Amino acid sequence: MDVLLLPGDGIGPEITAVTRTVLEKLNRLFDLHLNFAEDDVGFSSLEKHGITITNALIERVRNTDMTILGPVDTAHYPPADQGGVNPSAALRIKLDLYANIRPSRAIPGLPAVAPDMDLIIVRENTEGFYADRTMFAGSGECMPTPDLALATRKITRNGSFRIARVAAQMAALRRKHLTIVHKANVLKLSDGLFLSEAQKAASQQGDLVIDDEHIDAMASLLIRNPAAYDVIVTTNMFGDILSNEAAELAGGLGLSGSLNAGDDIAIAQASHGSAPDIAGQNLANPASLLFSTVLLMDWKGKQAKRSDLQTAAHALDGAIIKTLQNPQSRTCDLGGTASCSEFGRAVIKNLE
Ligand code: NAD
């Protein structure tokens, strides 16, 4: 099975290097027969190919079993017509990775505002309010006059149904509770469509408790009663914001894994950005990318019926948690003094 690592920008090369070393150890321990390769995305691709992500790379990802994508510094890219394409968006759209799966789970022994939180946010990834994915041609944002900017929000019947189906399937394997988050009281047509399709998909799963909340209420409820939620499904932008809130409540953005999944392809990607302020200093916390890799291995294990991958994913999850529980191996964002590579070595030790 092939594993492709795309280091990306900023702290990306540091955290993907740690992830590769940990995976190589896992490969030996569990005899997984993984073959590793790396390729350019972001500024390194811009330098070599004149564009931050090439079509050839997108095709390579399509044909690779497991891809791990480092963070990309999109805010500092040149305009798209000068090669500064958002690689995350390009991969999500071209490979139809419509489900962004973002668990938030507090880790015993690590400080958290919500120590009993254990939920998954399933965020629609290919439509919603993101102007780069709402149009067949052109952008969903425009300025008809210098003083007026408009953005288009796209909600489709199929997009709403399929994301809720993924969420319902996940809920069925967990505590059987699905919460649909929307704003159908104001966005009556678009979120009305999302809500009705999500309810339809969820009801087909059977044996689930299904409820729904308005996004503004949900933002408060996550703080008031975080243990009450199991799987939450929502549209693109609501999910982006809500998942960061949940991650912070559960211990910090640097700890939350993230998977971009379609029906046949998935990509692990940390939920944080490229952290240019600490790049190149061996200070970054690689836990988010490592937890994302756990999600990817588990997903691939299920899809390819490779229980050894799932067993290895479970072992890796335990080793990352054990590393985080030891204050000596925590990185500076968690109040520790360990470097990025020391964190990686501690994970490897905890795997043995
Ligand atoms: P950021 O997540 O990169 O950084 C926010 C803060 O968190 C910074 O202080 C940073 O040092 C810290 N931080 C982030 N990840 C960390 C880690 N693993 N370990 C320790 N500290 C960490 O957000 P930003 O500064 O708003 O964005 C920087 C760049 O990343 C921008 O170009 C943005 O567009 C991009 N971005 C990319 C992704 C992605 O690739 N998935 C996601 C979000 C932002």
CSV table of C-alpha atoms in Angstrom, one decimal, residues 38-348:
chain,number,residue,atom,x,y,z
A,38,GLU,CA,6.9,12.5,-0.9
A,39,ASP,CA,5.9,15.3,-3.3
A,40,ASP,CA,5.7,19.0,-3.5
A,41,VAL,CA,2.7,21.2,-2.6
A,42,GLY,CA,2.6,24.9,-1.7
A,43,PHE,CA,5.6,27.1,-2.0
A,44,SER,CA,8.0,24.3,-3.0
A,45,SER,CA,5.7,23.4,-5.9
A,46,LEU,CA,5.3,27.1,-6.9
A,47,GLU,CA,9.1,27.3,-7.1
A,48,LYS,CA,9.5,24.1,-9.2
A,49,HIS,CA,6.3,24.1,-11.3
A,50,GLY,CA,5.0,27.7,-11.1
A,51,ILE,CA,1.8,26.6,-9.3
A,52,THR,CA,1.1,25.6,-5.7
A,53,ILE,CA,-0.5,22.3,-6.8
A,54,THR,CA,-0.2,20.7,-10.2
A,55,ASN,CA,-2.9,18.6,-12.0
A,56,ALA,CA,-0.3,15.8,-12.0
A,57,LEU,CA,-0.1,15.8,-8.2
A,58,ILE,CA,-3.9,15.7,-8.0
A,59,GLU,CA,-3.9,12.6,-10.2
A,60,ARG,CA,-1.1,11.1,-8.1
A,61,VAL,CA,-3.2,11.6,-5.0
A,62,ARG,CA,-6.2,10.0,-6.8
A,63,ASN,CA,-4.2,6.9,-7.4
A,64,THR,CA,-2.5,6.7,-4.0
A,65,ASP,CA,-3.8,4.6,-1.2
A,66,MET,CA,-3.2,7.0,1.6
A,67,THR,CA,-2.2,10.7,1.4
A,68,ILE,CA,-1.1,12.9,4.3
A,69,LEU,CA,-1.2,16.6,3.5
A,70,GLY,CA,0.7,19.2,5.6
A,71,PRO,CA,-0.7,22.7,6.2
A,72,VAL,CA,-0.5,25.2,3.4
A,73,ASP,CA,0.1,28.9,3.8
A,74,THR,CA,-2.6,30.1,1.5
A,75,ALA,CA,-2.8,33.6,3.0
A,76,HIS,CA,0.7,34.3,1.6
A,77,TYR,CA,0.2,32.8,-1.9
A,78,PRO,CA,0.2,35.1,-4.9
A,79,PRO,CA,-3.2,35.4,-6.8
A,80,ALA,CA,-4.4,32.2,-8.5
A,81,ASP,CA,-3.5,33.5,-12.0
A,82,GLN,CA,0.1,33.7,-10.7
A,83,GLY,CA,0.1,30.2,-9.5
A,84,GLY,CA,-1.3,30.6,-6.0
A,85,VAL,CA,-4.0,28.0,-6.0
A,86,ASN,CA,-5.4,26.8,-2.6
A,87,PRO,CA,-4.2,23.1,-2.6
A,88,SER,CA,-6.7,22.0,0.1
A,89,ALA,CA,-9.7,23.4,-1.9
A,90,ALA,CA,-8.3,22.0,-5.2
A,91,LEU,CA,-8.0,18.5,-3.8
A,92,ARG,CA,-11.4,18.6,-2.0
A,93,ILE,CA,-13.2,19.7,-5.2
A,94,LYS,CA,-11.4,17.7,-7.8
A,95,LEU,CA,-11.4,14.5,-5.8
A,96,ASP,CA,-14.9,15.1,-4.4
A,97,LEU,CA,-13.7,14.8,-0.8
A,98,TYR,CA,-17.1,16.0,0.5
A,99,ALA,CA,-16.9,14.9,4.1
A,100,ASN,CA,-14.6,16.7,6.6
A,101,ILE,CA,-14.5,14.5,9.7
A,102,ARG,CA,-13.3,16.3,12.7
A,103,PRO,CA,-13.4,14.6,16.1
A,104,SER,CA,-13.1,16.6,19.4
A,105,ARG,CA,-12.3,14.4,22.3
A,106,ALA,CA,-10.8,15.5,25.6
A,107,ILE,CA,-7.8,13.5,26.7
A,108,PRO,CA,-7.7,12.4,30.4
A,109,GLY,CA,-4.9,14.2,32.2
A,110,LEU,CA,-4.7,17.1,29.7
A,111,PRO,CA,-6.3,20.3,30.7
A,112,ALA,CA,-9.6,21.0,28.8
A,113,VAL,CA,-12.5,23.4,29.2
A,114,ALA,CA,-14.8,20.5,28.4
A,115,PRO,CA,-13.2,17.4,29.9
A,116,ASP,CA,-16.1,15.2,29.1
A,117,MET,CA,-16.4,16.1,25.4
A,118,ASP,CA,-16.3,13.2,22.9
A,119,LEU,CA,-17.9,14.1,19.7
A,120,ILE,CA,-17.4,14.2,15.9
A,121,ILE,CA,-18.3,17.1,13.7
A,122,VAL,CA,-19.0,16.0,10.1
A,123,ARG,CA,-18.7,19.1,7.9
A,124,GLU,CA,-19.8,19.4,4.3
A,125,ASN,CA,-16.6,20.2,2.3
A,126,THR,CA,-17.5,21.0,-1.3
A,127,GLU,CA,-20.2,23.6,-1.3
A,128,GLY,CA,-21.8,26.1,1.2
A,129,PHE,CA,-20.4,29.6,1.5
A,130,TYR,CA,-16.9,28.9,0.1
A,131,ALA,CA,-16.9,31.0,-3.0
A,132,ASP,CA,-14.2,28.9,-4.7
A,133,ARG,CA,-16.6,25.9,-4.9
A,134,THR,CA,-20.0,27.4,-5.6
A,135,MET,CA,-19.7,28.0,-9.3
A,136,PHE,CA,-19.2,25.8,-12.4
A,137,ALA,CA,-17.1,28.7,-13.9
A,138,GLY,CA,-16.0,31.9,-12.2
A,139,SER,CA,-16.1,32.7,-8.5
A,140,GLY,CA,-19.0,32.8,-6.2
A,141,GLU,CA,-17.9,36.2,-5.0
A,142,CYS,CA,-18.2,39.4,-7.0
A,143,MET,CA,-18.2,43.1,-6.7
A,144,PRO,CA,-20.9,44.7,-8.9
A,145,THR,CA,-19.8,48.2,-7.7
A,146,PRO,CA,-16.8,49.3,-5.7
A,147,ASP,CA,-19.0,49.6,-2.6
A,148,LEU,CA,-20.9,46.3,-2.9
A,149,ALA,CA,-19.5,42.8,-2.5
A,150,LEU,CA,-21.7,39.7,-2.9
A,151,ALA,CA,-21.1,36.0,-2.1
A,152,THR,CA,-23.2,33.1,-3.2
A,153,ARG,CA,-23.9,30.1,-0.9
A,154,LYS,CA,-24.6,26.8,-2.6
A,155,ILE,CA,-26.6,24.0,-1.0
A,156,THR,CA,-27.7,21.0,-3.0
A,157,ARG,CA,-30.1,18.2,-2.3
A,158,ASN,CA,-27.5,15.5,-3.1
A,159,GLY,CA,-24.7,17.3,-1.2
A,160,SER,CA,-26.9,17.6,1.9
A,161,PHE,CA,-28.1,14.0,1.7
A,162,ARG,CA,-24.7,12.4,1.2
A,163,ILE,CA,-23.0,14.3,4.1
A,164,ALA,CA,-25.8,13.4,6.5
A,165,ARG,CA,-25.6,9.7,5.4
A,166,VAL,CA,-21.9,9.7,6.3
A,167,ALA,CA,-22.7,11.3,9.7
A,168,ALA,CA,-25.5,8.9,10.4
A,169,GLN,CA,-23.3,5.9,9.6
A,170,MET,CA,-20.8,7.2,12.1
A,171,ALA,CA,-23.4,7.8,14.7
A,172,ALA,CA,-24.7,4.3,14.3
A,173,LEU,CA,-21.2,3.0,15.3
A,174,ARG,CA,-21.0,5.3,18.3
A,175,ARG,CA,-23.6,6.5,20.8
A,176,LYS,CA,-26.4,6.6,18.1
A,177,HIS,CA,-27.1,10.3,18.5
A,178,LEU,CA,-27.1,12.6,15.5
A,179,THR,CA,-27.5,16.4,15.7
A,180,ILE,CA,-28.2,18.3,12.5
A,181,VAL,CA,-27.0,21.9,12.7
A,182,HIS,CA,-28.4,24.6,10.4
A,183,LYS,CA,-30.0,28.1,10.3
A,184,ALA,CA,-33.3,27.1,8.6
A,185,ASN,CA,-35.2,29.7,10.6
A,186,VAL,CA,-33.6,32.4,8.5
A,187,LEU,CA,-32.1,30.7,5.5
A,188,LYS,CA,-35.5,29.0,4.8
A,189,LEU,CA,-34.7,27.7,1.3
A,190,SER,CA,-31.1,26.7,1.5
A,191,ASP,CA,-30.9,25.5,5.1
A,192,GLY,CA,-34.4,24.2,4.8
A,193,LEU,CA,-33.2,22.0,2.0
A,194,PHE,CA,-30.2,20.9,4.0
A,195,LEU,CA,-32.3,20.1,7.0
A,196,SER,CA,-34.9,18.1,5.2
A,197,GLU,CA,-32.4,16.1,3.2
A,198,ALA,CA,-30.3,15.4,6.3
A,199,GLN,CA,-33.4,14.2,8.2
A,200,LYS,CA,-34.2,11.9,5.3
A,201,ALA,CA,-30.7,10.4,5.2
A,202,ALA,CA,-30.6,10.0,9.0
A,203,SER,CA,-34.0,8.3,9.2
A,204,GLN,CA,-32.8,5.7,6.6
A,205,GLN,CA,-30.0,4.7,9.0
A,206,GLY,CA,-32.5,3.5,11.7
A,207,ASP,CA,-32.1,3.2,15.4
A,208,LEU,CA,-30.7,6.8,15.9
A,209,VAL,CA,-31.8,9.6,18.1
A,210,ILE,CA,-32.0,12.5,15.6
A,211,ASP,CA,-32.3,16.1,16.7
A,212,ASP,CA,-31.4,19.5,15.2
A,213,GLU,CA,-30.2,22.9,16.5
A,214,HIS,CA,-29.7,26.3,15.0
A,215,ILE,CA,-26.0,27.2,14.6
A,216,ASP,CA,-26.1,30.1,17.0
A,217,ALA,CA,-27.8,28.0,19.7
A,218,MET,CA,-25.3,25.2,19.0
A,219,ALA,CA,-22.4,27.5,19.6
A,220,SER,CA,-23.7,28.1,23.2
A,221,LEU,CA,-24.9,24.5,23.8
A,222,LEU,CA,-21.4,23.1,23.0
A,223,ILE,CA,-20.1,25.2,26.0
A,224,ARG,CA,-23.1,24.6,28.2
A,225,ASN,CA,-23.4,20.9,27.8
A,226,PRO,CA,-20.5,19.5,25.7
A,227,ALA,CA,-21.1,15.9,26.8
A,228,ALA,CA,-24.6,15.8,25.3
A,229,TYR,CA,-23.4,15.5,21.7
A,230,ASP,CA,-22.1,12.5,19.8
A,231,VAL,CA,-22.1,13.2,16.0
A,232,ILE,CA,-23.0,16.7,14.6
A,233,VAL,CA,-23.5,17.2,10.9
A,234,THR,CA,-23.6,20.7,9.3
A,235,THR,CA,-22.8,22.8,6.3
A,236,ASN,CA,-19.3,23.9,5.2
A,237,MET,CA,-18.8,27.3,7.0
A,238,PHE,CA,-20.8,26.4,10.1
A,239,GLY,CA,-18.8,23.2,10.4
A,240,ASP,CA,-15.5,25.1,10.0
A,241,ILE,CA,-16.2,27.4,12.8
A,242,LEU,CA,-18.0,25.0,15.1
A,243,SER,CA,-15.2,22.4,14.8
A,244,ASN,CA,-12.6,24.9,15.9
A,245,GLU,CA,-14.8,25.8,18.9
A,246,ALA,CA,-15.2,22.1,19.8
A,247,ALA,CA,-11.4,21.5,19.4
A,248,GLU,CA,-10.5,24.4,21.7
A,249,LEU,CA,-13.1,23.1,24.3
A,250,ALA,CA,-11.6,19.6,24.2
A,251,GLY,CA,-8.0,20.8,24.8
A,252,GLY,CA,-6.8,22.8,21.8
A,253,LEU,CA,-6.8,23.1,18.0
A,254,GLY,CA,-3.3,21.5,18.0
A,255,LEU,CA,-4.7,18.2,19.2
A,256,SER,CA,-7.6,17.6,16.8
A,257,GLY,CA,-7.3,15.4,13.8
A,258,SER,CA,-9.1,16.0,10.5
A,259,LEU,CA,-9.9,13.8,7.6
A,260,ASN,CA,-11.2,14.9,4.2
A,261,ALA,CA,-13.0,11.9,2.7
A,262,GLY,CA,-15.0,11.0,-0.4
A,263,ASP,CA,-16.5,7.7,-1.3
A,264,ASP,CA,-13.1,6.1,-2.4
A,265,ILE,CA,-10.4,8.6,-1.5
A,266,ALA,CA,-9.4,10.2,1.8
A,267,ILE,CA,-6.6,12.7,2.8
A,268,ALA,CA,-5.3,13.3,6.4
A,269,GLN,CA,-4.8,16.9,7.1
A,270,ALA,CA,-4.1,18.7,10.4
A,271,SER,CA,-6.9,21.1,11.4
A,272,HIS,CA,-4.5,24.0,12.1
A,273,GLY,CA,-2.6,26.1,9.6
A,274,SER,CA,1.1,26.5,8.6
A,275,ALA,CA,2.0,28.5,11.8
A,276,PRO,CA,4.6,30.7,10.0
A,277,ASP,CA,5.4,32.4,13.4
A,278,ILE,CA,7.1,29.2,14.6
A,279,ALA,CA,8.2,27.5,11.3
A,280,GLY,CA,11.7,26.1,11.1
A,281,GLN,CA,12.3,26.1,14.8
A,282,ASN,CA,11.3,22.5,15.7
A,283,LEU,CA,8.7,23.9,18.1
A,284,ALA,CA,5.5,22.7,16.4
A,285,ASN,CA,3.2,20.1,17.9
A,286,PRO,CA,2.7,17.3,15.4
A,287,ALA,CA,-0.2,15.7,17.4
A,288,SER,CA,-3.0,17.0,15.1
A,289,LEU,CA,-1.3,15.6,11.9
A,290,LEU,CA,-0.6,12.3,13.8
A,291,PHE,CA,-4.3,12.1,15.0
A,292,SER,CA,-5.4,12.8,11.4
A,293,THR,CA,-3.2,9.9,10.2
A,294,VAL,CA,-5.0,7.7,12.8
A,295,LEU,CA,-8.3,8.7,11.2
A,296,LEU,CA,-6.9,8.0,7.7
A,297,MET,CA,-5.5,4.5,8.6
A,298,ASP,CA,-8.8,3.6,10.3
A,299,TRP,CA,-10.8,4.8,7.2
A,300,LYS,CA,-8.5,2.9,4.8
A,301,GLY,CA,-8.5,-0.2,7.0
A,302,LYS,CA,-12.4,-0.3,6.8
A,303,GLN,CA,-12.5,0.5,3.1
A,304,ALA,CA,-9.8,-2.0,2.1
A,305,LYS,CA,-10.9,-4.6,4.7
A,306,ARG,CA,-7.4,-4.4,6.2
A,307,SER,CA,-7.9,-5.0,9.9
A,308,ASP,CA,-4.2,-4.8,10.5
A,309,LEU,CA,-4.3,-1.1,9.5
A,310,GLN,CA,-7.1,-0.5,11.9
A,311,THR,CA,-5.2,-2.3,14.7
A,312,ALA,CA,-2.1,-0.2,13.9
A,313,ALA,CA,-4.3,3.0,13.9
A,314,HIS,CA,-5.6,2.1,17.3
A,315,ALA,CA,-2.1,1.5,18.7
A,316,LEU,CA,-0.9,4.8,17.3
A,317,ASP,CA,-3.9,6.6,18.8
A,318,GLY,CA,-2.9,5.1,22.2
A,319,ALA,CA,0.7,6.1,21.8
A,320,ILE,CA,-0.1,9.7,21.0
A,321,ILE,CA,-2.4,10.0,24.0
A,322,LYS,CA,0.2,8.5,26.3
A,323,THR,CA,2.8,11.0,25.0
A,324,LEU,CA,0.4,13.9,25.6
A,325,GLN,CA,-0.3,12.7,29.1
A,326,ASN,CA,3.3,13.0,30.0
A,327,PRO,CA,4.1,16.7,30.8
A,328,GLN,CA,7.8,16.0,29.9
A,329,SER,CA,6.9,15.2,26.3
A,330,ARG,CA,4.5,18.1,25.7
A,331,THR,CA,5.4,20.8,23.1
A,332,CYS,CA,5.3,24.6,24.0
A,333,ASP,CA,1.8,25.2,22.8
A,334,LEU,CA,0.7,22.9,25.7
A,335,GLY,CA,3.0,24.5,28.2
A,336,GLY,CA,5.8,21.9,27.7
A,337,THR,CA,9.4,22.2,26.6
A,338,ALA,CA,9.7,19.2,24.2
A,339,SER,CA,10.5,19.9,20.5
A,340,CYS,CA,8.6,18.6,17.6
A,341,SER,CA,11.1,15.8,17.0
A,342,GLU,CA,11.3,14.9,20.7
A,343,PHE,CA,7.5,14.5,20.7
A,344,GLY,CA,7.8,12.1,17.7
A,345,ARG,CA,10.5,10.1,19.5
A,346,ALA,CA,8.3,9.8,22.6
A,347,VAL,CA,5.4,8.5,20.4
A,348,ILE,CA,7.7,5.9,18.9
